[in-house]
PDB file of C-alpha atoms in Angstrom:
ATOM      1  CA  MET A 807      26.475  18.769  14.374  1.00 84.00           C
ATOM      2  CA  ASN A 808      29.848  17.577  15.618  1.00 89.00           C
ATOM      3  CA  LEU A 809      29.217  17.217  19.327  1.00 92.00           C
ATOM      4  CA  ILE A 810      32.463  15.428  20.219  1.00 95.00           C
ATOM      5  CA  LYS A 811      33.735  18.366  22.321  1.00 97.00           C
ATOM      6  CA  THR A 812      30.667  20.390  23.322  1.00 98.00           C
ATOM      7  CA  LEU A 813      30.342  23.471  25.522  1.00 98.00           C
ATOM      8  CA  VAL A 814      26.919  24.236  27.035  1.00 98.00           C
ATOM      9  CA  ILE A 815      26.367  27.669  28.477  1.00 98.00           C
ATOM     10  CA  GLY A 816      23.410  29.535  29.908  1.00 98.00           C
ATOM     11  CA  ASN A 817      21.825  30.949  33.005  1.00 98.00           C
ATOM     12  CA  SER A 818      21.601  29.183  36.331  1.00 95.00           C
ATOM     13  CA  GLY A 819      18.566  26.962  36.168  1.00 95.00           C
ATOM     14  CA  SER A 820      18.426  26.945  32.381  1.00 97.00           C
ATOM     15  CA  GLY A 821      18.877  23.183  32.004  1.00 96.00           C
ATOM     16  CA  LYS A 822      22.625  23.093  31.230  1.00 97.00           C
ATOM     17  CA  SER A 823      23.347  20.186  33.517  1.00 95.00           C
ATOM     18  CA  TRP A 824      20.409  18.206  32.231  1.00 96.00           C
ATOM     19  CA  LEU A 825      21.312  18.708  28.558  1.00 97.00           C
ATOM     20  CA  ALA A 826      25.020  18.054  29.267  1.00 97.00           C
ATOM     21  CA  GLU A 827      24.229  14.771  30.959  1.00 96.00           C
ATOM     22  CA  GLN A 828      21.979  13.687  28.075  1.00 96.00           C
ATOM     23  CA  LEU A 829      24.633  14.575  25.499  1.00 96.00           C
ATOM     24  CA  ALA A 830      27.500  12.932  27.461  1.00 96.00           C
ATOM     25  CA  THR A 831      25.524   9.794  27.874  1.00 95.00           C
ATOM     26  CA  SER A 832      24.622   9.561  24.236  1.00 93.00           C
ATOM     27  CA  LEU A 833      28.185  10.358  23.092  1.00 92.00           C
ATOM     28  CA  GLY A 834      29.810   8.170  25.641  1.00 94.00           C
ATOM     29  CA  SER A 835      31.927  11.064  26.772  1.00 95.00           C
ATOM     30  CA  ALA A 836      32.964  12.798  30.018  1.00 94.00           C
ATOM     31  CA  TRP A 837      30.488  15.338  31.462  1.00 96.00           C
ATOM     32  CA  VAL A 838      32.219  18.228  33.319  1.00 97.00           C
ATOM     33  CA  ASP A 839      30.198  20.691  35.422  1.00 95.00           C
ATOM     34  CA  LEU A 840      32.186  23.943  35.796  1.00 96.00           C
ATOM     35  CA  ASP A 841      30.672  24.394  39.259  1.00 91.00           C
ATOM     36  CA  LEU A 842      32.700  21.454  40.418  1.00 92.00           C
ATOM     37  CA  LEU A 843      35.849  23.128  39.127  1.00 95.00           C
ATOM     38  CA  HIS A 844      35.028  26.640  40.324  1.00 93.00           C
ATOM     39  CA  TRP A 845      34.012  25.796  43.898  1.00 87.00           C
ATOM     40  CA  GLU A 846      35.974  23.917  46.520  1.00 87.00           C
ATOM     41  CA  PRO A 847      34.341  20.641  47.528  1.00 83.00           C
ATOM     42  CA  GLY A 848      31.509  20.889  49.984  1.00 71.00           C
ATOM     43  CA  GLY A 849      29.330  23.721  48.699  1.00 65.00           C
ATOM     44  CA  TYR A 850      29.286  27.144  47.156  1.00 65.00           C
ATOM     45  CA  ASN A 851      31.054  29.130  49.858  1.00 72.00           C
ATOM     46  CA  MET A 852      34.722  28.967  48.740  1.00 85.00           C
ATOM     47  CA  PRO A 853      35.931  29.497  45.164  1.00 92.00           C
ATOM     48  CA  ARG A 854      39.137  27.822  43.980  1.00 94.00           C
ATOM     49  CA  LYS A 855      42.096  29.908  42.861  1.00 95.00           C
ATOM     50  CA  GLN A 856      41.417  31.126  39.329  1.00 96.00           C
ATOM     51  CA  GLU A 857      44.692  29.607  37.964  1.00 97.00           C
ATOM     52  CA  ASP A 858      43.732  26.243  39.423  1.00 97.00           C
ATOM     53  CA  VAL A 859      40.268  26.299  37.822  1.00 97.00           C
ATOM     54  CA  ILE A 860      41.734  27.269  34.480  1.00 98.00           C
ATOM     55  CA  ALA A 861      44.285  24.421  34.714  1.00 98.00           C
ATOM     56  CA  MET A 862      41.560  21.911  35.504  1.00 97.00           C
ATOM     57  CA  ALA A 863      39.315  23.214  32.667  1.00 98.00           C
ATOM     58  CA  ARG A 864      42.216  23.012  30.186  1.00 98.00           C
ATOM     59  CA  GLU A 865      42.982  19.422  31.369  1.00 97.00           C
ATOM     60  CA  ALA A 866      39.279  18.434  30.871  1.00 97.00           C
ATOM     61  CA  ALA A 867      39.222  20.117  27.403  1.00 97.00           C
ATOM     62  CA  ALA A 868      42.363  18.190  26.337  1.00 97.00           C
ATOM     63  CA  ALA A 869      40.383  14.890  26.475  1.00 96.00           C
ATOM     64  CA  GLU A 870      39.269  13.193  23.242  1.00 96.00           C
ATOM     65  CA  ARG A 871      35.560  13.699  23.925  1.00 96.00           C
ATOM     66  CA  TRP A 872      33.659  15.713  26.428  1.00 97.00           C
ATOM     67  CA  VAL A 873      30.675  17.832  27.292  1.00 98.00           C
ATOM     68  CA  ILE A 874      31.468  20.786  29.563  1.00 98.00           C
ATOM     69  CA  GLU A 875      28.759  22.976  30.919  1.00 98.00           C
ATOM     70  CA  GLY A 876      28.545  26.022  33.090  1.00 96.00           C
ATOM     71  CA  ILE A 877      27.730  29.679  33.509  1.00 96.00           C
ATOM     72  CA  TYR A 878      31.325  30.851  33.889  1.00 97.00           C
ATOM     73  CA  GLY A 879      32.214  32.722  30.807  1.00 97.00           C
ATOM     74  CA  TRP A 880      35.798  33.384  32.041  1.00 97.00           C
ATOM     75  CA  ILE A 881      36.339  29.600  32.193  1.00 98.00           C
ATOM     76  CA  VAL A 882      34.593  28.878  28.950  1.00 98.00           C
ATOM     77  CA  SER A 883      36.757  31.506  27.154  1.00 97.00           C
ATOM     78  CA  GLU A 884      39.857  29.610  28.204  1.00 97.00           C
ATOM     79  CA  ILE A 885      38.729  26.384  26.500  1.00 98.00           C
ATOM     80  CA  LEU A 886      36.458  27.684  23.730  1.00 98.00           C
ATOM     81  CA  SER A 887      39.075  27.053  21.014  1.00 97.00           C
ATOM     82  CA  ALA A 888      39.061  23.306  21.891  1.00 97.00           C
ATOM     83  CA  ALA A 889      35.323  22.932  21.321  1.00 98.00           C
ATOM     84  CA  THR A 890      33.693  21.456  18.242  1.00 97.00           C
ATOM     85  CA  ALA A 891      30.260  22.714  19.243  1.00 97.00           C
ATOM     86  CA  LEU A 892      28.690  25.384  21.478  1.00 98.00           C
ATOM     87  CA  VAL A 893      25.132  25.272  22.787  1.00 98.00           C
ATOM     88  CA  TRP A 894      23.677  28.346  24.464  1.00 98.00           C
ATOM     89  CA  ILE A 895      20.505  27.671  26.446  1.00 98.00           C
ATOM     90  CA  ASP A 896      18.804  31.096  26.437  1.00 98.00           C
ATOM     91  CA  VAL A 897      15.457  30.377  28.060  1.00 97.00           C
ATOM     92  CA  ASP A 898      13.486  33.087  29.951  1.00 96.00           C
ATOM     93  CA  GLU A 899      14.742  34.053  33.446  1.00 96.00           C
ATOM     94  CA  SER A 900      11.405  33.199  34.858  1.00 96.00           C
ATOM     95  CA  GLU A 901      11.686  29.603  33.650  1.00 96.00           C
ATOM     96  CA  CYS A 902      15.182  29.368  35.159  1.00 96.00           C
ATOM     97  CA  ILE A 903      13.841  30.541  38.543  1.00 96.00           C
ATOM     98  CA  GLU A 904      11.060  27.972  38.428  1.00 96.00           C
ATOM     99  CA  ASN A 905      13.548  25.192  37.520  1.00 94.00           C
ATOM    100  CA  ILE A 906      15.754  26.195  40.482  1.00 94.00           C
ATOM    101  CA  ARG A 907      12.799  26.129  42.832  1.00 92.00           C
ATOM    102  CA  GLN A 908      11.703  22.749  41.637  1.00 92.00           C
ATOM    103  CA  ARG A 909      15.144  21.165  41.994  1.00 85.00           C
ATOM    104  CA  GLY A 910      16.028  22.956  45.257  1.00 77.00           C
ATOM    105  CA  MET A 911      19.597  23.565  46.363  1.00 73.00           C
ATOM    106  CA  ARG A 912      22.323  21.151  45.357  1.00 70.00           C
ATOM    107  CA  ARG A 913      25.750  20.174  46.713  1.00 64.00           C
ATOM    108  CA  GLY A 914      25.517  21.240  50.352  1.00 64.00           C
ATOM    109  CA  GLY A 915      23.637  24.509  49.777  1.00 69.00           C
ATOM    110  CA  ASP A 916      21.311  25.967  52.349  1.00 77.00           C
ATOM    111  CA  ALA A 917      18.257  28.293  52.377  1.00 82.00           C
ATOM    112  CA  GLN A 918      20.357  31.409  52.170  1.00 86.00           C
ATOM    113  CA  SER A 919      22.411  30.098  49.197  1.00 83.00           C
ATOM    114  CA  LEU A 920      19.199  29.049  47.400  1.00 87.00           C
ATOM    115  CA  ALA A 921      17.778  32.566  47.862  1.00 90.00           C
ATOM    116  CA  GLU A 922      21.017  34.082  46.477  1.00 90.00           C
ATOM    117  CA  LEU A 923      20.901  31.714  43.512  1.00 90.00           C
ATOM    118  CA  LEU A 924      17.277  32.701  42.784  1.00 94.00           C
ATOM    119  CA  LYS A 925      18.309  36.385  42.928  1.00 96.00           C
ATOM    120  CA  TRP A 926      21.316  35.679  40.663  1.00 93.00           C
ATOM    121  CA  ALA A 927      19.257  33.796  38.088  1.00 96.00           C
ATOM    122  CA  LYS A 928      16.721  36.634  38.009  1.00 97.00           C
ATOM    123  CA  SER A 929      19.526  39.104  37.138  1.00 97.00           C
ATOM    124  CA  TYR A 930      20.898  37.242  34.102  1.00 98.00           C
ATOM    125  CA  GLN A 931      19.820  39.885  31.556  1.00 96.00           C
ATOM    126  CA  SER A 932      20.834  42.900  33.711  1.00 97.00           C
ATOM    127  CA  ARG A 933      23.988  41.853  35.421  1.00 96.00           C
ATOM    128  CA  THR A 934      27.421  42.392  33.992  1.00 96.00           C
ATOM    129  CA  GLY A 935      30.496  40.191  34.040  1.00 96.00           C
ATOM    130  CA  SER A 936      31.481  36.950  32.362  1.00 96.00           C
ATOM    131  CA  SER A 937      28.447  35.023  33.635  1.00 97.00           C
ATOM    132  CA  SER A 938      25.924  37.444  32.226  1.00 98.00           C
ATOM    133  CA  TYR A 939      23.600  37.304  29.250  1.00 98.00           C
ATOM    134  CA  GLY A 940      25.799  39.884  27.429  1.00 98.00           C
ATOM    135  CA  ALA A 941      28.968  37.814  28.014  1.00 98.00           C
ATOM    136  CA  HIS A 942      27.276  34.597  26.863  1.00 98.00           C
ATOM    137  CA  GLU A 943      25.925  36.329  23.817  1.00 98.00           C
ATOM    138  CA  ALA A 944      29.475  37.593  22.968  1.00 98.00           C
ATOM    139  CA  ILE A 945      30.922  34.060  23.459  1.00 98.00           C
ATOM    140  CA  PHE A 946      28.202  32.666  21.207  1.00 98.00           C
ATOM    141  CA  ASN A 947      28.656  35.278  18.495  1.00 98.00           C
ATOM    142  CA  SER A 948      32.456  34.906  18.470  1.00 97.00           C
ATOM    143  CA  PHE A 949      32.452  31.082  18.238  1.00 97.00           C
ATOM    144  CA  ARG A 950      33.262  29.920  14.708  1.00 96.00           C
ATOM    145  CA  GLY A 951      32.399  26.283  15.086  1.00 95.00           C
ATOM    146  CA  GLN A 952      28.931  24.616  15.018  1.00 97.00           C
ATOM    147  CA  LYS A 953      26.554  26.232  17.453  1.00 98.00           C
ATOM    148  CA  ALA A 954      22.919  26.275  18.568  1.00 98.00           C
ATOM    149  CA  CYS A 955      20.976  28.786  20.592  1.00 98.00           C
ATOM    150  CA  LEU A 956      18.016  27.096  22.280  1.00 98.00           C
ATOM    151  CA  LYS A 957      15.234  29.504  23.449  1.00 97.00           C
ATOM    152  CA  THR A 958      12.562  27.188  24.821  1.00 96.00           C
ATOM    153  CA  ARG A 959      12.362  23.995  26.908  1.00 93.00           C
ATOM    154  CA  ASP A 960      10.971  22.237  23.904  1.00 95.00           C
ATOM    155  CA  GLN A 961      13.997  23.202  21.811  1.00 97.00           C
ATOM    156  CA  VAL A 962      16.283  21.967  24.596  1.00 97.00           C
ATOM    157  CA  THR A 963      14.417  18.601  24.729  1.00 96.00           C
ATOM    158  CA  ALA A 964      14.341  18.329  20.918  1.00 96.00           C
ATOM    159  CA  PHE A 965      18.124  19.056  20.693  1.00 96.00           C
ATOM    160  CA  ALA A 966      18.836  16.306  23.240  1.00 95.00           C
ATOM    161  CA  ASP A 967      16.492  13.824  21.523  1.00 93.00           C
ATOM    162  CA  SER A 968      18.138  14.583  18.167  1.00 92.00           C
ATOM    163  CA  SER A 969      21.546  13.844  19.573  1.00 84.00           C
ATOM    164  CA  ILE A 970      20.757  10.419  20.849  1.00 70.00           C
TER     165      ILE A 970
END
């Protein structure tokens, strides 16, 4: 698989960041977390302007090599054509929730934001919008490059191991 410019999508807590870090390290490429583009510095309370986020994502995707990961389908759609590979981590919602509980809140989050994130992760299959299961499925199905859908933690680990 040509992983030079890889997008990793999936639910919150699915392991996107872990896999992206593994891939970026093995490829010697940049690792871009879309949370850091979407949210203003200091936490998850203030989103950036959509046009600023898209400009930053396009700038990151213009690089020679990268691994970009996130849940935001609206951002991914803006840079999908630049990708050589797409990985969708589609593990069960309950596993995502357990992963979030184990890691706790990141980047200045508090107990309330952790509770909201757990509720958000639990609604992946049922919610609508660009960060939903349905939106990720549509992105995956429309992508014409090399792609992989990973359904279990073992598959995610094996994919990372095979890319090293």
